[in-house]
Tab-separated table of N, CA and C in Angstrom:
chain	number	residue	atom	x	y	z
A	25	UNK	N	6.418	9.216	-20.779
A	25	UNK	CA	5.560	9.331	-19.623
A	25	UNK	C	6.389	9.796	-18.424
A	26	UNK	N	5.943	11.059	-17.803
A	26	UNK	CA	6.772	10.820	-16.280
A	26	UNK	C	5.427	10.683	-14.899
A	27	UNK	N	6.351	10.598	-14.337
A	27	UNK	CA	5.380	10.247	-12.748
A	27	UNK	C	5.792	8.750	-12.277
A	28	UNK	N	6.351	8.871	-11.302
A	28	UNK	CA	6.557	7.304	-10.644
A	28	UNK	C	5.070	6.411	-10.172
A	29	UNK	N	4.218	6.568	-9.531
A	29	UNK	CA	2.962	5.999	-9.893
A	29	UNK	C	1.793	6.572	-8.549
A	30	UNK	N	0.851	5.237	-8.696
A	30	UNK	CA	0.252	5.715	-7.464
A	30	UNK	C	0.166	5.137	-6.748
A	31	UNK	N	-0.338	6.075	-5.520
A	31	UNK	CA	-0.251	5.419	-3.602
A	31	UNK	C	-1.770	5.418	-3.600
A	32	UNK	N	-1.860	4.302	-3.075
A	32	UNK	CA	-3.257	3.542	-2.433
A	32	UNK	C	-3.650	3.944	-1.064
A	33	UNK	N	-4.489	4.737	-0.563
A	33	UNK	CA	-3.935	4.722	1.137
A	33	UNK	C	-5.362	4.440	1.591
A	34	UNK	N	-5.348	3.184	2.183
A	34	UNK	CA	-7.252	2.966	2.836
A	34	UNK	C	-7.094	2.555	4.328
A	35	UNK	N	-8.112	3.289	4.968
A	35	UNK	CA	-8.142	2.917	5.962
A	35	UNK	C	-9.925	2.359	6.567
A	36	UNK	N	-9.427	1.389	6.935
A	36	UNK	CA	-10.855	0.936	7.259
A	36	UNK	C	-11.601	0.480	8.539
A	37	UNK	N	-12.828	0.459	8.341
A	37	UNK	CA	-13.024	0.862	9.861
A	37	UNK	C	-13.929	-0.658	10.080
A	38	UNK	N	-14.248	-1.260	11.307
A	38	UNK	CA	-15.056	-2.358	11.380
A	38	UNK	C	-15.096	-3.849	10.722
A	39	UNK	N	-13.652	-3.931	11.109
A	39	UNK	CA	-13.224	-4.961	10.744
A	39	UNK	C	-13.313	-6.022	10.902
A	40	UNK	N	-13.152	-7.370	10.380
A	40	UNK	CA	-13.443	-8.594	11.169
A	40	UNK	C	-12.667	-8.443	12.074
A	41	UNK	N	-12.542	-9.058	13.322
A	41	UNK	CA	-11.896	-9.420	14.292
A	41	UNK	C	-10.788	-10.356	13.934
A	42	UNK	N	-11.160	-11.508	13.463
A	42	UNK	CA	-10.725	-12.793	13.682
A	42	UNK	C	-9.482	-11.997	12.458
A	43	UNK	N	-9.747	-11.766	11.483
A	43	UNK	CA	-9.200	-11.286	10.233
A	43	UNK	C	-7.721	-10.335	10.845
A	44	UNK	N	-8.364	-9.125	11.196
A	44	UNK	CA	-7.482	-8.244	12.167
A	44	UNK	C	-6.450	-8.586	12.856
A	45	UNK	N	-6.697	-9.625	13.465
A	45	UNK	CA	-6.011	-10.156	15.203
A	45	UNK	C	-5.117	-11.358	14.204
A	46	UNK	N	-4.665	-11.629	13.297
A	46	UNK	CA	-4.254	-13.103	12.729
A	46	UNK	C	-3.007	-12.618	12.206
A	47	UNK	N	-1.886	-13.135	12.519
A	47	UNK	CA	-0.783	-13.300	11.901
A	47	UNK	C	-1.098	-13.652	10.860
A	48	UNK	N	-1.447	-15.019	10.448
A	48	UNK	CA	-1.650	-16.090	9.755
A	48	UNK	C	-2.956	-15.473	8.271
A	49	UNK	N	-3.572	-14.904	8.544
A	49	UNK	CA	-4.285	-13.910	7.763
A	49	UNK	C	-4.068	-13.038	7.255
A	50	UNK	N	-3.323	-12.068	7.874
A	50	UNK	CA	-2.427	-10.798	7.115
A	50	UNK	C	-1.493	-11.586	6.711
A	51	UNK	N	-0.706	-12.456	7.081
A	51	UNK	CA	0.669	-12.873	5.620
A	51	UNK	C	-0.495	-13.600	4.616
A	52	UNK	N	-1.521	-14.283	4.609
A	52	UNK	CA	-2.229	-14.767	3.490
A	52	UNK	C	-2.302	-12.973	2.590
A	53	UNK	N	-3.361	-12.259	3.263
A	53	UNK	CA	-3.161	-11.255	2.377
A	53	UNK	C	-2.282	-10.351	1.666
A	54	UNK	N	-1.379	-10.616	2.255
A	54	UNK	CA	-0.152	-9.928	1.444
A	54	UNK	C	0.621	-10.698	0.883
A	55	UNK	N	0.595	-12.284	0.937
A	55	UNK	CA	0.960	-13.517	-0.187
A	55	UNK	C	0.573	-13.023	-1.259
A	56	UNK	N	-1.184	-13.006	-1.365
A	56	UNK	CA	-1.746	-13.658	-2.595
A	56	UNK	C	-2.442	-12.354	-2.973
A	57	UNK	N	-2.337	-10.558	-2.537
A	57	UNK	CA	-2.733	-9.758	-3.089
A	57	UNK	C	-1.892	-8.842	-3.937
A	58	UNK	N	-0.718	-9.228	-3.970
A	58	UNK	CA	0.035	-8.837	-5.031
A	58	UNK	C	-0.445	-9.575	-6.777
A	59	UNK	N	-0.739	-10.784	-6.720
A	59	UNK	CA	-0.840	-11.709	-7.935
A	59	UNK	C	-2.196	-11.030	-8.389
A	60	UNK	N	-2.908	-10.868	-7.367
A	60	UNK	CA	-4.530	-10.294	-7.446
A	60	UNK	C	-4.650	-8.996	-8.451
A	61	UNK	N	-3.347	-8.160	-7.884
A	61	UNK	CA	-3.808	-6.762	-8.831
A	61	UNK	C	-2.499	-6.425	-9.789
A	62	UNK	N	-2.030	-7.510	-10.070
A	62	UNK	CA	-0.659	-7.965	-11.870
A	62	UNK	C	0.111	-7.182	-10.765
A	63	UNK	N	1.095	-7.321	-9.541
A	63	UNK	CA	1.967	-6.968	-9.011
A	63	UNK	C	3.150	-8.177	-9.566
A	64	UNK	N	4.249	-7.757	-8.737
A	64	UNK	CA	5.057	-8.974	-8.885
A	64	UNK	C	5.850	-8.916	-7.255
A	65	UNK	N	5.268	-10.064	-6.708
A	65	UNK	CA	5.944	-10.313	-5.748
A	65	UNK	C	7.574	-10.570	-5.316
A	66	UNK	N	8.464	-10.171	-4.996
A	66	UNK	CA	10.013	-10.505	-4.759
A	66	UNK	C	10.455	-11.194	-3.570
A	67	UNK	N	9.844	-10.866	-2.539
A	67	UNK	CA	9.952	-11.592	-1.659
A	67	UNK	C	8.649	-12.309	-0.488
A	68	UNK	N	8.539	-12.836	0.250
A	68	UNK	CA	7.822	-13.495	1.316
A	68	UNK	C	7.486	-12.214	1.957
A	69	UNK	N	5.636	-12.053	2.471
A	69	UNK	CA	5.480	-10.890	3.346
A	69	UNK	C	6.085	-11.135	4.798
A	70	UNK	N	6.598	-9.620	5.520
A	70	UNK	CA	7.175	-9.881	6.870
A	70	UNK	C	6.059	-9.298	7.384
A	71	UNK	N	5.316	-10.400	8.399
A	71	UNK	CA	4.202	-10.298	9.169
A	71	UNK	C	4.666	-10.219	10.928
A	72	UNK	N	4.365	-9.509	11.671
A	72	UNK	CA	4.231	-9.341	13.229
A	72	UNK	C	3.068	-8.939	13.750
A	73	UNK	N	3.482	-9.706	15.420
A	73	UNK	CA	1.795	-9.462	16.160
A	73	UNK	C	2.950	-8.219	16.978
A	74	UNK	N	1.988	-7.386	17.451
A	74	UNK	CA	3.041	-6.174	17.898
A	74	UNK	C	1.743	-6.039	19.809
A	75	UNK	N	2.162	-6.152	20.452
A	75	UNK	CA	1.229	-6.310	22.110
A	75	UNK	C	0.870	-4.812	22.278
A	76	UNK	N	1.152	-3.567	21.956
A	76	UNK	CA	0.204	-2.473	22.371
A	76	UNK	C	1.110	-1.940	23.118
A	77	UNK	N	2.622	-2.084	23.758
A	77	UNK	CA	3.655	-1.270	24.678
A	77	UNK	C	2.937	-1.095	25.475
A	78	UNK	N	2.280	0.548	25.667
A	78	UNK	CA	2.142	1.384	26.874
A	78	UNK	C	0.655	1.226	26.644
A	79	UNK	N	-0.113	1.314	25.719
A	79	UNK	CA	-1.445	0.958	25.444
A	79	UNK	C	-2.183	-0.491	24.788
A	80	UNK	N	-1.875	-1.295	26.035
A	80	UNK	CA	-2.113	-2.522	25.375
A	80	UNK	C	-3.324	-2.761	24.251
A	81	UNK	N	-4.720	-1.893	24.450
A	81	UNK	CA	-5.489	-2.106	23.716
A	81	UNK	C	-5.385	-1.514	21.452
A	82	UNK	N	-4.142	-1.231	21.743
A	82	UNK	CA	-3.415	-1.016	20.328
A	82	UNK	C	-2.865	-1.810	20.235
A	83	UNK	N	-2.371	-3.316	20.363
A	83	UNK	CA	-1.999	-4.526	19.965
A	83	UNK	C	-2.660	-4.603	18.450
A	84	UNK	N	-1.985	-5.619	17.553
A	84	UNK	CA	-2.129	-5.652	16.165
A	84	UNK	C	-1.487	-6.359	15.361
A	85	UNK	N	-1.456	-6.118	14.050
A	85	UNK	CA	-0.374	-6.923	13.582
A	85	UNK	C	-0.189	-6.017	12.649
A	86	UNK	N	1.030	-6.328	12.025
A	86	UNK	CA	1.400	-5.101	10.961
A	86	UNK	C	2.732	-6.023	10.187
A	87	UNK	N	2.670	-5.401	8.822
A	87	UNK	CA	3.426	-6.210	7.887
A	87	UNK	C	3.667	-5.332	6.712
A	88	UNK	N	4.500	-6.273	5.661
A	88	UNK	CA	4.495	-5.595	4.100
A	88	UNK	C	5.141	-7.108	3.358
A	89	UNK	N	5.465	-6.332	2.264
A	89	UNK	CA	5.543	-7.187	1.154
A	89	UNK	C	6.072	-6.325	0.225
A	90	UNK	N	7.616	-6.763	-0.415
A	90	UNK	CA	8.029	-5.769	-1.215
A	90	UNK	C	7.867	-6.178	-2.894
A	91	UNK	N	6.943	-5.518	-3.742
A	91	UNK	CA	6.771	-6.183	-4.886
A	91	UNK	C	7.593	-5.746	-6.036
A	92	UNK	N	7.823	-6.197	-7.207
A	92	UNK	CA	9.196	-5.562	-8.040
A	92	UNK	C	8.263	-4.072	-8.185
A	93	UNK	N	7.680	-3.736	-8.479
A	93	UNK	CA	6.359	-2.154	-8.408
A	93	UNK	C	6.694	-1.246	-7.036
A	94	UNK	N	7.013	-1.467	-6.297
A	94	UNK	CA	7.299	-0.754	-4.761
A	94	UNK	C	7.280	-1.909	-3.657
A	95	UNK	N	5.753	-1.522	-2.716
A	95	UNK	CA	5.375	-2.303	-1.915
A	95	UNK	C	3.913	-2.147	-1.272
A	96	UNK	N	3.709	-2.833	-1.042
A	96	UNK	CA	1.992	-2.932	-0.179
A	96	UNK	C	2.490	-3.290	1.500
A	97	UNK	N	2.065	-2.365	2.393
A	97	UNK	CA	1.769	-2.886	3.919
A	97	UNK	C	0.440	-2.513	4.056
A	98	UNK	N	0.540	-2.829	6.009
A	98	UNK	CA	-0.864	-2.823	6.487
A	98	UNK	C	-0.126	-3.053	7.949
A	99	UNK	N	-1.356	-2.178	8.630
A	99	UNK	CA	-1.424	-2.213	10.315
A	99	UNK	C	-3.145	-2.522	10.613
A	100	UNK	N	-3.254	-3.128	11.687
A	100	UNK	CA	-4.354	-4.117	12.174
A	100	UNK	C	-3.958	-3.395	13.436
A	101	UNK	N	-5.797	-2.774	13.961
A	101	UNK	CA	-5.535	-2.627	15.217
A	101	UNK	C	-7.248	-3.618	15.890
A	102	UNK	N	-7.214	-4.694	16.084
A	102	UNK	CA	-8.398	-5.267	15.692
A	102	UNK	C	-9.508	-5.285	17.256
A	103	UNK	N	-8.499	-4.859	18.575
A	103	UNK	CA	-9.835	-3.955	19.336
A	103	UNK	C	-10.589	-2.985	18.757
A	104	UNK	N	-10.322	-2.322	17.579
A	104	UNK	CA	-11.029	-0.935	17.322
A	104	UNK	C	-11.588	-1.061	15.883
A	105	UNK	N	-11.074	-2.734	15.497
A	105	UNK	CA	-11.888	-2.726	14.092
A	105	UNK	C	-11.347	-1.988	13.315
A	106	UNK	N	-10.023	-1.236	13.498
A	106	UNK	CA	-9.391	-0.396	12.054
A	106	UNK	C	-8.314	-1.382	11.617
A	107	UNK	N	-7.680	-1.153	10.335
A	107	UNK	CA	-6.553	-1.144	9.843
A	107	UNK	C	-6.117	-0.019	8.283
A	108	UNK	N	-5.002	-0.270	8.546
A	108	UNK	CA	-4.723	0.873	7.007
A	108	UNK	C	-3.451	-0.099	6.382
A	109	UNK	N	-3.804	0.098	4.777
A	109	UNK	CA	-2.756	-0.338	4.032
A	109	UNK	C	-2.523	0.818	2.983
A	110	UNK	N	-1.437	0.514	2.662
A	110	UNK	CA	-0.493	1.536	1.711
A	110	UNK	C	-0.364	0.418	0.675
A	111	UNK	N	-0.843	0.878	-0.745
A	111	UNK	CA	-0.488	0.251	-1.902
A	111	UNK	C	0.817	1.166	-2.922
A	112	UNK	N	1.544	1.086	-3.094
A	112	UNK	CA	2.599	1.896	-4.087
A	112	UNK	C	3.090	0.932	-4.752
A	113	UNK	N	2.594	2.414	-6.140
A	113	UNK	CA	3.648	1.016	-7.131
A	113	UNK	C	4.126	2.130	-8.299
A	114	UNK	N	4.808	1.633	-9.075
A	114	UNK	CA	5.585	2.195	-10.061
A	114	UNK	C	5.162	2.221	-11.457
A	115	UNK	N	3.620	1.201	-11.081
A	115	UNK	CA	2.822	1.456	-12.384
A	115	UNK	C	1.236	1.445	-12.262
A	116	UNK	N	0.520	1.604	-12.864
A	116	UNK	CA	-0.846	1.793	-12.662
A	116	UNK	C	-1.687	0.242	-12.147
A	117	UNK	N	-2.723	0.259	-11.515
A	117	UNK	CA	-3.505	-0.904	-11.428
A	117	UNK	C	-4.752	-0.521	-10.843
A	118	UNK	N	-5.918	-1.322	-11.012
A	118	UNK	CA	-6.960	-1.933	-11.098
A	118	UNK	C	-7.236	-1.221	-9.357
A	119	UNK	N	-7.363	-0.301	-9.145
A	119	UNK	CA	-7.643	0.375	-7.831
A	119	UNK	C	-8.838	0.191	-7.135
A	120	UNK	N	-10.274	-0.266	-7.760
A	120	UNK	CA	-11.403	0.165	-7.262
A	120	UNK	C	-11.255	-2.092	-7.455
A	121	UNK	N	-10.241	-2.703	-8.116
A	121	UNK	CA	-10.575	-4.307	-7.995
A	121	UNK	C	-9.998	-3.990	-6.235
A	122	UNK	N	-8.758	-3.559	-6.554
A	122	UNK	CA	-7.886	-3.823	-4.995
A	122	UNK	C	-8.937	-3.714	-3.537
A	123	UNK	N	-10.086	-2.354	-4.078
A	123	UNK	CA	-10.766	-2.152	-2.916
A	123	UNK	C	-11.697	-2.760	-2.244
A	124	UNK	N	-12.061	-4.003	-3.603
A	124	UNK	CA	-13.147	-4.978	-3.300
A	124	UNK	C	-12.417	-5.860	-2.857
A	125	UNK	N	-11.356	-6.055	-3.398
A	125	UNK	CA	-10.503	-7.799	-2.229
A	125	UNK	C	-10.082	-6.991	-1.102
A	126	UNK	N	-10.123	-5.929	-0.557
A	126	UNK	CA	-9.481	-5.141	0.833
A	126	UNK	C	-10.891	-5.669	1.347
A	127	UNK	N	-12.120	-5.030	0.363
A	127	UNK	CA	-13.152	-5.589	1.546
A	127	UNK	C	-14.137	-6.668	1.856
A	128	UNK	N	-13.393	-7.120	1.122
A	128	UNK	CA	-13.837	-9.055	0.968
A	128	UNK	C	-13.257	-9.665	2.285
A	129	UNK	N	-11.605	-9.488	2.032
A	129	UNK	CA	-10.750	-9.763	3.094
A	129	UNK	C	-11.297	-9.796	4.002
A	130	UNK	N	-11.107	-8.475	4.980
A	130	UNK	CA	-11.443	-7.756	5.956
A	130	UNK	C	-13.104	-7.733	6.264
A	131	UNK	N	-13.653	-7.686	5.871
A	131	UNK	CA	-15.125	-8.235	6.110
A	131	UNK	C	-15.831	-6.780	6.239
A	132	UNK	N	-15.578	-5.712	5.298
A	132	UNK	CA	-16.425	-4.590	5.723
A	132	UNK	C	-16.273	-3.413	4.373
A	133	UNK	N	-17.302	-2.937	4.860
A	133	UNK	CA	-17.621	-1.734	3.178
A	133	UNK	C	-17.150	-0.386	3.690
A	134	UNK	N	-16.630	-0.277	5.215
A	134	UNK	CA	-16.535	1.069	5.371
A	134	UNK	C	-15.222	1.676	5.226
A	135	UNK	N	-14.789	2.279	4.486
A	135	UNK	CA	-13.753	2.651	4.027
A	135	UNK	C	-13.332	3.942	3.811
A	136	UNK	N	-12.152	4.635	4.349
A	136	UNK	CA	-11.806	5.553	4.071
A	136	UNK	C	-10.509	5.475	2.867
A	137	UNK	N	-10.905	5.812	1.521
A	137	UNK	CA	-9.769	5.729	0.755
A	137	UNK	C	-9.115	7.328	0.005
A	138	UNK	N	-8.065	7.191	0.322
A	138	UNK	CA	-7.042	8.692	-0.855
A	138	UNK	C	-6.352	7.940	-1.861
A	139	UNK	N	-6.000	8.567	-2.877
A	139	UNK	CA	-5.123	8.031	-3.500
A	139	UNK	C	-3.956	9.363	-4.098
A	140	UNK	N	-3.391	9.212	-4.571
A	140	UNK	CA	-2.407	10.334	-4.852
A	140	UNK	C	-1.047	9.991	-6.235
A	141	UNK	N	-0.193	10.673	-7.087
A	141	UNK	CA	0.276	9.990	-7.486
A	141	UNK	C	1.596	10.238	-7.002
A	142	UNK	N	2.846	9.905	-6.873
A	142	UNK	CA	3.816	9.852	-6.431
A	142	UNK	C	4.805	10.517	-7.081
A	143	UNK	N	5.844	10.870	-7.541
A	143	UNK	CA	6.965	11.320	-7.941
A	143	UNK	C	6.735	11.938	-9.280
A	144	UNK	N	5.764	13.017	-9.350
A	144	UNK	CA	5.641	13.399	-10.602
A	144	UNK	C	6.095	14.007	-11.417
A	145	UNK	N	7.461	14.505	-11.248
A	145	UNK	CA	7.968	14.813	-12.369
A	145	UNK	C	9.484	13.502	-12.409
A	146	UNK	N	9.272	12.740	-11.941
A	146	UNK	CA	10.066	11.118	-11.835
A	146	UNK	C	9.810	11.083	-13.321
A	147	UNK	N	11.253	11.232	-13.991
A	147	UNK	CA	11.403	10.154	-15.927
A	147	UNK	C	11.395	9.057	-16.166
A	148	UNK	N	10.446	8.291	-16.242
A	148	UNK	CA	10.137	7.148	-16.741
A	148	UNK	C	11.586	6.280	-17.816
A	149	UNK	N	11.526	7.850	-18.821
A	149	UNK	CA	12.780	7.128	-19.833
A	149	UNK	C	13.251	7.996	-20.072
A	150	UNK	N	14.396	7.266	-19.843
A	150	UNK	CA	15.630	8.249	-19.787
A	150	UNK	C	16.239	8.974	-20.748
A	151	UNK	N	15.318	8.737	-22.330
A	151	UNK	CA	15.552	9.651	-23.770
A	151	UNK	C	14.834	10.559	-23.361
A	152	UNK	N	13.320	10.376	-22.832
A	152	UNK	CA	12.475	11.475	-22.821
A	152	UNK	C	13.373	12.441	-21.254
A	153	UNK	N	13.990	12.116	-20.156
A	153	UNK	CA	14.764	13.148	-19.409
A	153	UNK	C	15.476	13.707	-20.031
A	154	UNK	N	16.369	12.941	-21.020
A	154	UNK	CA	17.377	13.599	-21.930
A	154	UNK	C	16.947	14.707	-23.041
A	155	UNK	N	15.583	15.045	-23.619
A	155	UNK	CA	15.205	15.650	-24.628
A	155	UNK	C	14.550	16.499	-23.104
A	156	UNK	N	14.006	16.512	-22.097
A	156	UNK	CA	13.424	17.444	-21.567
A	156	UNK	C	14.314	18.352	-20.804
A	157	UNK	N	15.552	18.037	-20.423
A	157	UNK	CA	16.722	18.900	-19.907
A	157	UNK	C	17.479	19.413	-21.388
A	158	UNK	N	17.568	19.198	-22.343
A	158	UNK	CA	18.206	19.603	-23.605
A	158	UNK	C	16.908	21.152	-23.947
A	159	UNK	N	15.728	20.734	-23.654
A	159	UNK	CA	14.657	21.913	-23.952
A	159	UNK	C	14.911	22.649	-22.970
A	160	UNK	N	15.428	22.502	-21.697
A	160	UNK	CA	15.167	23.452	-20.520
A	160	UNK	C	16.134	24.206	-20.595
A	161	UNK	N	17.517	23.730	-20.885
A	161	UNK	CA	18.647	24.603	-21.841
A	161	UNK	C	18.289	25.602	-22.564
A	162	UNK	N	17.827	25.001	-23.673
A	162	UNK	CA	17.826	25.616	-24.577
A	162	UNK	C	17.077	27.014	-24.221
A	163	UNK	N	16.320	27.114	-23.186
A	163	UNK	CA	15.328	28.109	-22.857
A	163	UNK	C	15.699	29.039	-22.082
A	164	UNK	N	16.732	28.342	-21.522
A	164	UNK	CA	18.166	29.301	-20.311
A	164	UNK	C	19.008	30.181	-21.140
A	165	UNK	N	19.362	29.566	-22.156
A	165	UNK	CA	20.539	30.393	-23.017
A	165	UNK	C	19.972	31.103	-24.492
């Protein structure tokens, strides 16, 4: 097999508030949504409330979580009811489960989702790189 895997990218619009605006809510979701879609968690999510700098009304919170698969983040901008998370991983999963706990979570159906796959000509195994550069030879000389 080659291809390193796929990227999740949703962004959603009309969010809960309370959900959005919570430290304490985004590290729950990025605790317990790795176990949700057969990830493997490695470490504790790093969660921050971030005040908006020069545009206070972009205050938020934003985080990740690095799973042995890649990683999952997310930014909360919860005056405007958006946030976006990035799912990557190094192996396939349950994409359209992930989109129903995104909008369980978050309290809303409106969703903008892409998905894409990542590193596609990435060798999985390293016999099959070894037999596919031995053919590409062979085709040179």
């Amino acid at each position: 097999m080659i291809g390193f895997g796929p990227h999740l990218m949703v962004d959603g619009y009309n969010g809960n508030f309370e959900a959005l605006a919570s430290v304490e809510a985004v590290t729950n979701f990025l605790d317990t949504l790795p176990a949700e879609i057969g990830m493997t968690k490695i470490m504790p999510p790093y969660v921050f409330k971030y005040d908006g700098g020069d545009k206070p009304e972009d205050w938020g919170v934003s985080g990740f979580v690095i799973i042995a698969e890649s990683h999952i983040s997310i930014h909360t901008f919860p005056e405007k009811g958006y946030f976006s998370i990035d799912i990557f991983s190094c192996k396939d999963f349950d994409i359209p489960a992930a989109l129903e706990i995104i909008k369980s979570f978050f309290g809303t159906e409106d969703l903008e989702v892409q998905t894409t796959s990542r590193g596609t000509e990435f060798p999985r195994d390293i016999g099959m790189a070894g037999a596919i550069t031995a053919s590409q030879r062979r085709r040179l000389y």
